[in-house]
């Protein structure tokens, strides 16, 4: 996973590989550590490099969304391809996340 | 064995004591496909499922999982295989002392390093999938039979297994809920690429979801193929089963009469 700083308080995490119940614990530690910083107002998660995402990956996005929403910050998903969208839909969360095209 | 097969069954015989219940059963379970095993009550469907799960031992060479002999798995290999599988038993098989959500959490706590909060959210998602989002804190005893079955399915799905075995998913369910479960099974194949094996005698559901159908009768495979191939089978027992025609006389009538009259 790589972080890109877009501007002050706005970062993007670029995820790669499988986002599943085996990889989520490690990815979660990194994501939440940054998202909990008071200076962070917006977190982007770029999923373009994610080959497969299961329910655990979806749950991680929900957890990140909850954390940021409670603080008045927001989460934007990028690079959401069809297989990711299908998983989000299967979880009943279609439309729950803000998505960007770029 | 074809590389696209998750599992092959080759000449499987099965016994309870001296009574033989499966005879030379052979078929393939293709990866990322839905295989439906159907047949009349007592034809050996659940016994076959128990062999595929590794709950009932089989002789070497009779069941191959990705080309490896399930009958020769050591305890570690069996544990790793079971971690990749999800199973819904006929009864639902929930832990009665745990809430519905806690039941779903058990395999995640045992087998993964996921954080409690992630597990809590996964449980909510699984309960949503089976239409029980409002019942996470209920105890199994507070649920109807059909709801327990759906909760059992949510637990079977907890780990997003590579292969899902489902025994009679629609029994005890109203037609609308049963159709919803059929839709979910199709979505799981489509979205997560699951390999799914469903045991059922519900004809409508079987033809709705199956990529491949296996029809068992008295422990033997009568026909295996696509829905159209099974519908077109000239076998009189297949025709009778699909036409829901009762036996003209009980098959064990002779034994029954002899036991009473001789």
mmCIF file of C-alpha atoms in Angstrom:
data_model
loop_
_atom_site.group_PDB
_atom_site.id
_atom_site.type_symbol
_atom_site.label_atom_id
_atom_site.label_comp_id
_atom_site.label_asym_id
_atom_site.label_seq_id
_atom_site.Cartn_x
_atom_site.Cartn_y
_atom_site.Cartn_z
ATOM 1 C CA UNK A 1 0.000 0.000 0.000
ATOM 2 C CA UNK A 2 1.240 3.463 -0.863
ATOM 3 C CA UNK A 3 0.128 6.859 0.391
ATOM 4 C CA UNK A 4 -0.105 9.962 -1.749
ATOM 5 C CA UNK A 5 -0.537 13.389 -0.220
ATOM 6 C CA UNK A 6 -2.873 15.406 -2.438
ATOM 7 C CA UNK A 7 -2.874 18.490 -0.274
ATOM 8 C CA UNK A 8 -2.772 19.334 3.421
ATOM 9 C CA UNK A 9 -5.307 17.051 5.199
ATOM 10 C CA UNK A 10 -6.136 15.107 2.044
ATOM 11 C CA UNK A 11 -4.398 11.784 1.394
ATOM 12 C CA UNK A 12 -4.966 8.854 -0.917
ATOM 13 C CA UNK A 13 -4.105 5.228 -0.140
ATOM 14 C CA UNK A 14 -3.332 3.127 -3.183
ATOM 15 C CA UNK A 15 -4.152 -0.505 -2.458
ATOM 16 C CA UNK A 16 -2.834 -3.501 -4.383
ATOM 17 C CA UNK A 17 -3.402 -7.240 -4.574
ATOM 18 C CA UNK A 18 -6.232 -8.994 -2.766
ATOM 19 C CA UNK A 19 -8.238 -7.139 -0.119
ATOM 20 C CA UNK A 20 -9.538 -10.132 1.803
ATOM 21 C CA UNK A 21 -9.810 -11.598 5.256
ATOM 22 C CA UNK A 22 -6.128 -12.530 5.259
ATOM 23 C CA UNK A 23 -4.755 -9.154 4.104
ATOM 24 C CA UNK A 24 -7.248 -6.851 5.828
ATOM 25 C CA UNK A 25 -5.677 -6.927 9.351
ATOM 26 C CA UNK A 26 -2.414 -5.419 8.081
ATOM 27 C CA UNK A 27 -4.041 -2.969 5.666
ATOM 28 C CA UNK A 28 -6.442 -1.895 8.418
ATOM 29 C CA UNK A 29 -3.604 -0.974 10.778
ATOM 30 C CA UNK A 30 -2.021 1.306 8.179
ATOM 31 C CA UNK A 31 -5.281 2.857 6.981
ATOM 32 C CA UNK A 32 -6.734 3.593 10.403
ATOM 33 C CA UNK A 33 -3.431 4.919 11.768
ATOM 34 C CA UNK A 34 -3.422 7.672 9.159
ATOM 35 C CA UNK A 35 -7.197 8.223 9.185
ATOM 36 C CA UNK A 36 -7.134 8.835 12.958
ATOM 37 C CA UNK A 37 -4.777 11.811 12.637
ATOM 38 C CA UNK A 38 -6.590 14.991 13.564
ATOM 39 C CA UNK A 39 -5.193 16.854 10.582
ATOM 40 C CA UNK A 40 -6.821 14.449 8.094
ATOM 41 C CA UNK A 41 -10.050 15.796 6.575
ATOM 42 C CA UNK A 42 -10.377 13.527 3.559
ATOM 43 C CA UNK A 43 -9.094 10.038 2.774
ATOM 44 C CA UNK A 44 -9.146 8.621 -0.717
ATOM 45 C CA UNK A 45 -8.806 4.889 -1.240
ATOM 46 C CA UNK A 46 -7.661 3.941 -4.726
ATOM 47 C CA UNK A 47 -8.824 0.403 -5.504
ATOM 48 C CA UNK A 48 -7.545 0.247 -9.071
ATOM 49 C CA UNK A 49 -4.797 -2.211 -8.119
ATOM 50 C CA UNK A 50 -7.084 -4.508 -6.114
ATOM 51 C CA UNK A 51 -7.543 -7.830 -7.924
ATOM 52 C CA UNK A 52 -10.228 -9.197 -5.616
ATOM 53 C CA UNK A 53 -12.171 -7.889 -2.634
ATOM 54 C CA UNK A 54 -14.280 -9.997 -0.299
ATOM 55 C CA UNK A 55 -16.613 -9.184 2.595
ATOM 56 C CA UNK A 56 -13.708 -8.420 4.940
ATOM 57 C CA UNK A 57 -12.406 -5.837 2.474
ATOM 58 C CA UNK A 58 -15.853 -4.315 2.241
ATOM 59 C CA UNK A 59 -16.111 -4.275 6.043
ATOM 60 C CA UNK A 60 -12.799 -2.395 6.213
ATOM 61 C CA UNK A 61 -14.159 0.301 3.899
ATOM 62 C CA UNK A 62 -17.263 0.561 6.115
ATOM 63 C CA UNK A 63 -15.105 0.876 9.234
ATOM 64 C CA UNK A 64 -13.004 3.591 7.624
ATOM 65 C CA UNK A 65 -16.142 5.404 6.499
ATOM 66 C CA UNK A 66 -17.583 5.261 10.037
ATOM 67 C CA UNK A 67 -14.375 6.597 11.590
ATOM 68 C CA UNK A 68 -14.128 9.527 9.206
ATOM 69 C CA UNK A 69 -17.853 10.315 9.191
ATOM 70 C CA UNK A 70 -17.970 10.579 13.006
ATOM 71 C CA UNK A 71 -15.194 13.166 12.833
ATOM 72 C CA UNK A 72 -16.838 15.153 10.053
ATOM 73 C CA UNK A 73 -14.203 13.972 7.569
ATOM 74 C CA UNK A 74 -14.929 11.990 4.456
ATOM 75 C CA UNK A 75 -13.940 8.933 2.458
ATOM 76 C CA UNK A 76 -13.748 8.828 -1.337
ATOM 77 C CA UNK A 77 -13.225 5.634 -3.302
ATOM 78 C CA UNK A 78 -11.293 5.770 -6.567
ATOM 79 C CA UNK A 79 -10.718 3.256 -9.317
ATOM 80 C CA UNK A 80 -13.783 1.207 -8.429
ATOM 81 C CA UNK A 81 -13.979 -1.460 -11.084
ATOM 82 C CA UNK A 82 -16.888 -3.750 -11.807
ATOM 83 C CA UNK A 83 -15.818 -6.622 -9.544
ATOM 84 C CA UNK A 84 -15.472 -4.247 -6.582
ATOM 85 C CA UNK A 85 -18.834 -2.683 -7.328
ATOM 86 C CA UNK A 86 -20.453 -6.136 -7.418
ATOM 87 C CA UNK A 87 -19.092 -6.915 -3.964
ATOM 88 C CA UNK A 88 -20.321 -3.586 -2.604
ATOM 89 C CA UNK A 89 -23.723 -4.321 -4.155
ATOM 90 C CA UNK A 90 -23.816 -7.848 -2.674
ATOM 91 C CA UNK A 91 -23.217 -6.292 0.747
ATOM 92 C CA UNK A 92 -26.222 -4.012 0.214
ATOM 93 C CA UNK A 93 -24.014 -0.907 0.219
ATOM 94 C CA UNK A 94 -24.521 0.393 -3.287
ATOM 95 C CA UNK A 95 -24.517 4.202 -3.142
ATOM 96 C CA UNK A 96 -23.167 4.233 0.415
ATOM 97 C CA UNK A 97 -19.678 5.367 -0.585
ATOM 98 C CA UNK A 98 -18.687 8.489 -2.451
ATOM 99 C CA UNK A 99 -16.773 7.542 -5.576
ATOM 100 C CA UNK A 100 -14.447 9.409 -7.879
ATOM 101 C CA UNK A 101 -13.547 8.428 -11.400
ATOM 102 C CA UNK A 102 -9.905 9.489 -11.327
ATOM 103 C CA UNK B 1 -9.268 -34.687 -13.545
ATOM 104 C CA UNK B 2 -9.755 -31.454 -15.434
ATOM 105 C CA UNK B 3 -7.853 -28.425 -14.012
ATOM 106 C CA UNK B 4 -11.132 -26.527 -13.934
ATOM 107 C CA UNK B 5 -12.540 -29.083 -11.484
ATOM 108 C CA UNK B 6 -12.479 -28.350 -7.774
ATOM 109 C CA UNK B 7 -13.312 -31.904 -6.916
ATOM 110 C CA UNK B 8 -13.944 -35.272 -8.541
ATOM 111 C CA UNK B 9 -15.782 -38.262 -7.121
ATOM 112 C CA UNK B 10 -14.590 -41.563 -8.545
ATOM 113 C CA UNK B 11 -16.322 -44.851 -7.751
ATOM 114 C CA UNK B 12 -17.556 -43.860 -4.297
ATOM 115 C CA UNK B 13 -19.271 -46.613 -2.323
ATOM 116 C CA UNK B 14 -20.628 -45.829 1.126
ATOM 117 C CA UNK B 15 -21.987 -47.892 3.993
ATOM 118 C CA UNK B 16 -23.694 -47.494 7.345
ATOM 119 C CA UNK B 17 -22.656 -50.752 8.989
ATOM 120 C CA UNK B 18 -23.484 -53.475 6.483
ATOM 121 C CA UNK B 19 -26.065 -51.359 4.655
ATOM 122 C CA UNK B 20 -24.749 -49.873 1.417
ATOM 123 C CA UNK B 21 -26.145 -46.402 0.690
ATOM 124 C CA UNK B 22 -23.977 -45.203 -2.239
ATOM 125 C CA UNK B 23 -22.947 -47.333 -5.214
ATOM 126 C CA UNK B 24 -20.046 -46.419 -7.516
ATOM 127 C CA UNK B 25 -20.901 -42.700 -7.525
ATOM 128 C CA UNK B 26 -18.911 -40.684 -10.081
ATOM 129 C CA UNK B 27 -19.094 -37.026 -11.050
ATOM 130 C CA UNK B 28 -17.082 -33.777 -11.223
ATOM 131 C CA UNK B 29 -17.554 -30.554 -9.308
ATOM 132 C CA UNK B 30 -16.391 -27.751 -11.652
ATOM 133 C CA UNK B 31 -14.786 -24.698 -10.071
ATOM 134 C CA UNK B 32 -16.877 -21.482 -9.876
ATOM 135 C CA UNK B 33 -20.032 -23.379 -10.793
ATOM 136 C CA UNK B 34 -23.185 -24.443 -8.954
ATOM 137 C CA UNK B 35 -23.639 -28.204 -8.726
ATOM 138 C CA UNK B 36 -27.022 -29.369 -7.491
ATOM 139 C CA UNK B 37 -27.391 -32.884 -6.118
ATOM 140 C CA UNK B 38 -31.009 -33.936 -6.087
ATOM 141 C CA UNK B 39 -33.106 -37.001 -5.571
ATOM 142 C CA UNK B 40 -35.860 -38.402 -3.402
ATOM 143 C CA UNK B 41 -35.606 -38.416 0.399
ATOM 144 C CA UNK B 42 -33.234 -41.111 1.614
ATOM 145 C CA UNK B 43 -31.455 -41.532 -1.742
ATOM 146 C CA UNK B 44 -28.039 -40.760 -0.226
ATOM 147 C CA UNK B 45 -27.714 -37.021 -0.932
ATOM 148 C CA UNK B 46 -26.699 -36.011 2.578
ATOM 149 C CA UNK B 47 -24.347 -38.988 2.918
ATOM 150 C CA UNK B 48 -22.640 -37.912 -0.287
ATOM 151 C CA UNK B 49 -22.332 -34.386 1.096
ATOM 152 C CA UNK B 50 -20.756 -35.728 4.299
ATOM 153 C CA UNK B 51 -18.099 -37.485 2.212
ATOM 154 C CA UNK B 52 -17.372 -34.309 0.214
ATOM 155 C CA UNK B 53 -16.937 -32.295 3.411
ATOM 156 C CA UNK B 54 -14.650 -34.938 4.903
ATOM 157 C CA UNK B 55 -17.042 -35.729 7.766
ATOM 158 C CA UNK B 56 -17.521 -39.327 6.629
ATOM 159 C CA UNK B 57 -14.307 -41.111 5.676
ATOM 160 C CA UNK B 58 -13.945 -42.512 2.193
ATOM 161 C CA UNK B 59 -11.525 -45.050 0.795
ATOM 162 C CA UNK B 60 -8.378 -43.721 -0.924
ATOM 163 C CA UNK B 61 -8.946 -42.467 -4.448
ATOM 164 C CA UNK B 62 -12.690 -42.027 -4.168
ATOM 165 C CA UNK B 63 -12.825 -38.246 -3.616
ATOM 166 C CA UNK B 64 -10.138 -35.968 -5.046
ATOM 167 C CA UNK B 65 -9.921 -32.296 -4.086
ATOM 168 C CA UNK B 66 -7.834 -30.360 -6.608
ATOM 169 C CA UNK B 67 -6.316 -33.714 -7.559
ATOM 170 C CA UNK B 68 -5.370 -34.625 -3.975
ATOM 171 C CA UNK B 69 -6.901 -37.611 -2.259
ATOM 172 C CA UNK B 70 -9.336 -36.432 0.425
ATOM 173 C CA UNK B 71 -9.314 -39.930 1.929
ATOM 174 C CA UNK B 72 -5.568 -39.606 2.559
ATOM 175 C CA UNK B 73 -5.595 -36.089 4.062
ATOM 176 C CA UNK B 74 -3.815 -35.846 7.416
ATOM 177 C CA UNK B 75 -5.435 -33.801 10.194
ATOM 178 C CA UNK B 76 -3.654 -30.585 9.158
ATOM 179 C CA UNK B 77 -4.655 -30.969 5.502
ATOM 180 C CA UNK B 78 -8.217 -31.668 6.588
ATOM 181 C CA UNK B 79 -8.221 -28.552 8.800
ATOM 182 C CA UNK B 80 -6.907 -26.401 5.925
ATOM 183 C CA UNK B 81 -9.528 -27.880 3.576
ATOM 184 C CA UNK B 82 -12.321 -27.157 6.056
ATOM 185 C CA UNK B 83 -11.069 -23.577 6.431
ATOM 186 C CA UNK B 84 -11.700 -23.142 2.702
ATOM 187 C CA UNK B 85 -15.194 -24.596 2.921
ATOM 188 C CA UNK B 86 -18.493 -23.325 4.278
ATOM 189 C CA UNK B 87 -21.230 -25.748 5.236
ATOM 190 C CA UNK B 88 -24.923 -25.232 5.882
ATOM 191 C CA UNK B 89 -26.342 -28.339 7.519
ATOM 192 C CA UNK B 90 -30.022 -29.237 7.250
ATOM 193 C CA UNK B 91 -30.669 -28.178 10.835
ATOM 194 C CA UNK B 92 -28.692 -24.941 10.604
ATOM 195 C CA UNK B 93 -26.479 -26.342 13.424
ATOM 196 C CA UNK B 94 -26.161 -23.081 15.358
ATOM 197 C CA UNK B 95 -24.634 -22.801 18.816
ATOM 198 C CA UNK B 96 -27.718 -22.303 20.999
ATOM 199 C CA UNK B 97 -25.821 -20.448 23.726
ATOM 200 C CA UNK B 98 -24.605 -17.742 21.331
ATOM 201 C CA UNK B 99 -26.537 -14.948 19.631
ATOM 202 C CA UNK B 100 -26.988 -15.057 15.864
ATOM 203 C CA UNK B 101 -24.150 -12.563 15.296
ATOM 204 C CA UNK B 102 -21.858 -14.399 17.718
ATOM 205 C CA UNK B 103 -22.504 -17.612 15.785
ATOM 206 C CA UNK B 104 -21.298 -15.949 12.594
ATOM 207 C CA UNK B 105 -18.280 -14.486 14.376
ATOM 208 C CA UNK B 106 -17.016 -17.868 15.650
ATOM 209 C CA UNK B 107 -15.133 -19.015 12.504
ATOM 210 C CA UNK B 108 -13.726 -15.509 11.982
ATOM 211 C CA UNK B 109 -12.385 -15.375 15.548
ATOM 212 C CA UNK B 110 -10.966 -18.908 15.349
ATOM 213 C CA UNK B 111 -9.321 -18.743 11.925
ATOM 214 C CA UNK B 112 -8.400 -15.091 11.232
ATOM 215 C CA UNK B 113 -6.662 -12.125 12.834
ATOM 216 C CA UNK B 114 -9.460 -9.705 11.994
ATOM 217 C CA UNK B 115 -10.208 -6.973 14.536
ATOM 218 C CA UNK B 116 -13.416 -7.188 16.585
ATOM 219 C CA UNK B 117 -14.900 -4.155 14.826
ATOM 220 C CA UNK B 118 -14.224 -5.643 11.369
ATOM 221 C CA UNK B 119 -15.837 -8.903 12.484
ATOM 222 C CA UNK B 120 -18.851 -7.001 13.829
ATOM 223 C CA UNK B 121 -19.353 -5.333 10.439
ATOM 224 C CA UNK B 122 -18.853 -8.625 8.537
ATOM 225 C CA UNK B 123 -21.572 -10.205 10.710
ATOM 226 C CA UNK B 124 -23.956 -7.361 9.823
ATOM 227 C CA UNK B 125 -23.198 -7.758 6.102
ATOM 228 C CA UNK B 126 -23.755 -11.529 6.210
ATOM 229 C CA UNK B 127 -27.029 -11.109 8.085
ATOM 230 C CA UNK B 128 -28.151 -8.564 5.507
ATOM 231 C CA UNK B 129 -27.334 -11.050 2.721
ATOM 232 C CA UNK B 130 -29.675 -13.660 4.213
ATOM 233 C CA UNK B 131 -32.376 -11.150 5.168
ATOM 234 C CA UNK B 132 -31.801 -11.219 8.925
ATOM 235 C CA UNK B 133 -30.222 -7.803 9.478
ATOM 236 C CA UNK B 134 -32.650 -7.021 12.307
ATOM 237 C CA UNK B 135 -31.937 -10.214 14.234
ATOM 238 C CA UNK B 136 -28.244 -10.031 15.072
ATOM 239 C CA UNK B 137 -28.760 -10.091 18.845
ATOM 240 C CA UNK B 138 -31.448 -12.778 18.861
ATOM 241 C CA UNK B 139 -30.732 -16.199 20.287
ATOM 242 C CA UNK B 140 -31.317 -19.201 17.978
ATOM 243 C CA UNK B 141 -34.213 -20.340 20.171
ATOM 244 C CA UNK B 142 -36.018 -17.072 19.380
ATOM 245 C CA UNK B 143 -35.937 -17.744 15.616
ATOM 246 C CA UNK B 144 -38.275 -19.779 13.428
ATOM 247 C CA UNK B 145 -36.915 -22.869 11.656
ATOM 248 C CA UNK B 146 -36.508 -20.987 8.391
ATOM 249 C CA UNK B 147 -34.714 -18.114 10.121
ATOM 250 C CA UNK B 148 -32.341 -20.530 11.861
ATOM 251 C CA UNK B 149 -31.580 -21.999 8.456
ATOM 252 C CA UNK B 150 -30.771 -18.569 7.058
ATOM 253 C CA UNK B 151 -28.640 -17.759 10.115
ATOM 254 C CA UNK B 152 -26.803 -21.027 9.489
ATOM 255 C CA UNK B 153 -26.186 -19.946 5.915
ATOM 256 C CA UNK B 154 -24.821 -16.602 7.137
ATOM 257 C CA UNK B 155 -22.392 -18.511 9.353
ATOM 258 C CA UNK B 156 -21.417 -20.826 6.486
ATOM 259 C CA UNK B 157 -20.622 -17.690 4.471
ATOM 260 C CA UNK B 158 -18.671 -15.973 7.263
ATOM 261 C CA UNK B 159 -15.261 -16.722 5.740
ATOM 262 C CA UNK B 160 -16.338 -16.175 2.111
ATOM 263 C CA UNK B 161 -15.397 -19.802 1.474
ATOM 264 C CA UNK B 162 -13.966 -21.017 -1.825
ATOM 265 C CA UNK B 163 -16.455 -23.876 -1.785
ATOM 266 C CA UNK B 164 -19.869 -23.755 -0.158
ATOM 267 C CA UNK B 165 -21.886 -26.889 0.665
ATOM 268 C CA UNK B 166 -25.563 -26.298 1.321
ATOM 269 C CA UNK B 167 -27.926 -29.033 2.487
ATOM 270 C CA UNK B 168 -31.595 -28.346 1.707
ATOM 271 C CA UNK B 169 -31.428 -24.522 1.798
ATOM 272 C CA UNK B 170 -35.086 -24.010 0.928
ATOM 273 C CA UNK B 171 -36.728 -26.478 3.276
ATOM 274 C CA UNK B 172 -39.046 -24.731 5.703
ATOM 275 C CA UNK B 173 -38.911 -21.442 3.810
ATOM 276 C CA UNK B 174 -41.785 -19.564 2.199
ATOM 277 C CA UNK B 175 -41.528 -19.240 -1.613
ATOM 278 C CA UNK B 176 -40.430 -15.592 -1.523
ATOM 279 C CA UNK B 177 -37.624 -16.199 0.969
ATOM 280 C CA UNK B 178 -36.592 -19.365 -0.902
ATOM 281 C CA UNK B 179 -36.372 -17.398 -4.155
ATOM 282 C CA UNK B 180 -34.246 -14.799 -2.330
ATOM 283 C CA UNK B 181 -31.816 -17.532 -1.258
ATOM 284 C CA UNK B 182 -31.622 -18.821 -4.832
ATOM 285 C CA UNK B 183 -30.737 -15.277 -5.936
ATOM 286 C CA UNK B 184 -28.069 -15.054 -3.200
ATOM 287 C CA UNK B 185 -26.492 -18.366 -4.271
ATOM 288 C CA UNK B 186 -26.297 -17.108 -7.866
ATOM 289 C CA UNK B 187 -24.813 -13.783 -6.679
ATOM 290 C CA UNK B 188 -22.165 -15.581 -4.596
ATOM 291 C CA UNK B 189 -21.014 -17.498 -7.657
ATOM 292 C CA UNK B 190 -21.064 -14.387 -9.813
ATOM 293 C CA UNK B 191 -19.447 -11.956 -7.365
ATOM 294 C CA UNK B 192 -17.057 -14.082 -5.336
ATOM 295 C CA UNK B 193 -16.522 -16.925 -7.820
ATOM 296 C CA UNK B 194 -17.583 -19.480 -5.251
ATOM 297 C CA UNK B 195 -17.851 -23.147 -6.098
ATOM 298 C CA UNK B 196 -21.207 -24.183 -4.666
ATOM 299 C CA UNK B 197 -22.735 -27.598 -4.032
ATOM 300 C CA UNK B 198 -26.427 -27.615 -3.159
ATOM 301 C CA UNK B 199 -28.324 -30.672 -1.990
ATOM 302 C CA UNK B 200 -32.052 -30.333 -2.525
ATOM 303 C CA UNK B 201 -35.207 -32.042 -3.653
ATOM 304 C CA UNK B 202 -36.856 -28.734 -4.550
ATOM 305 C CA UNK B 203 -37.142 -29.053 -8.322
ATOM 306 C CA UNK B 204 -37.892 -25.430 -9.120
ATOM 307 C CA UNK B 205 -34.942 -24.156 -7.091
ATOM 308 C CA UNK B 206 -32.617 -26.822 -8.545
ATOM 309 C CA UNK B 207 -33.357 -25.894 -12.142
ATOM 310 C CA UNK B 208 -33.193 -22.185 -11.305
ATOM 311 C CA UNK B 209 -29.650 -22.205 -9.940
ATOM 312 C CA UNK B 210 -27.826 -25.260 -11.301
ATOM 313 C CA UNK B 211 -24.979 -25.172 -13.791
ATOM 314 C CA UNK B 212 -24.849 -28.930 -13.344
ATOM 315 C CA UNK B 213 -27.386 -31.379 -11.882
ATOM 316 C CA UNK B 214 -26.689 -34.795 -10.389
ATOM 317 C CA UNK B 215 -29.770 -36.958 -9.879
ATOM 318 C CA UNK B 216 -29.362 -39.725 -7.302
ATOM 319 C CA UNK B 217 -31.713 -42.664 -6.829
ATOM 320 C CA UNK B 218 -31.224 -45.390 -4.246
ATOM 321 C CA UNK B 219 -27.568 -44.409 -3.942
ATOM 322 C CA UNK B 220 -26.770 -44.432 -7.662
ATOM 323 C CA UNK B 221 -26.257 -41.553 -10.101
ATOM 324 C CA UNK B 222 -29.119 -41.748 -12.578
ATOM 325 C CA UNK B 223 -28.042 -38.798 -14.669
ATOM 326 C CA UNK B 224 -25.539 -35.928 -14.467
ATOM 327 C CA UNK B 225 -25.615 -32.929 -16.765
ATOM 328 C CA UNK B 226 -27.051 -29.536 -17.488
ATOM 329 C CA UNK B 227 -30.685 -28.700 -16.761
ATOM 330 C CA UNK B 228 -31.624 -29.433 -20.366
ATOM 331 C CA UNK B 229 -29.773 -32.753 -20.375
ATOM 332 C CA UNK B 230 -31.534 -33.835 -17.193
ATOM 333 C CA UNK B 231 -34.934 -32.693 -18.476
ATOM 334 C CA UNK B 232 -34.307 -34.690 -21.640
ATOM 335 C CA UNK B 233 -33.274 -37.882 -19.860
ATOM 336 C CA UNK B 234 -35.319 -40.891 -20.955
ATOM 337 C CA UNK B 235 -34.601 -42.741 -17.682
ATOM 338 C CA UNK B 236 -38.026 -43.672 -16.256
ATOM 339 C CA UNK B 237 -36.984 -42.851 -12.670
ATOM 340 C CA UNK B 238 -35.777 -39.385 -13.751
ATOM 341 C CA UNK B 239 -39.049 -38.854 -15.607
ATOM 342 C CA UNK B 240 -40.957 -39.993 -12.522
ATOM 343 C CA UNK B 241 -38.933 -37.719 -10.209
ATOM 344 C CA UNK B 242 -39.277 -34.651 -12.417
ATOM 345 C CA UNK B 243 -42.969 -35.400 -12.956
ATOM 346 C CA UNK B 244 -43.529 -35.805 -9.198
ATOM 347 C CA UNK B 245 -45.230 -39.157 -9.700
ATOM 348 C CA UNK B 246 -45.626 -41.431 -6.680
ATOM 349 C CA UNK B 247 -44.244 -44.994 -6.732
ATOM 350 C CA UNK B 248 -46.924 -47.448 -7.869
ATOM 351 C CA UNK B 249 -45.979 -49.620 -4.902
ATOM 352 C CA UNK B 250 -43.401 -49.130 -2.124
ATOM 353 C CA UNK B 251 -40.039 -50.537 -3.286
ATOM 354 C CA UNK B 252 -39.535 -52.493 -0.084
ATOM 355 C CA UNK B 253 -43.050 -53.987 -0.006
ATOM 356 C CA UNK B 254 -41.777 -57.552 -0.309
ATOM 357 C CA UNK B 255 -39.388 -57.180 2.635
ATOM 358 C CA UNK B 256 -42.058 -55.465 4.704
ATOM 359 C CA UNK B 257 -44.622 -58.211 4.103
ATOM 360 C CA UNK B 258 -42.086 -60.944 4.745
ATOM 361 C CA UNK B 259 -41.103 -59.356 8.047
ATOM 362 C CA UNK B 260 -44.736 -59.331 9.174
ATOM 363 C CA UNK B 261 -46.132 -62.497 7.680
ATOM 364 C CA UNK B 262 -43.337 -65.073 7.730
#
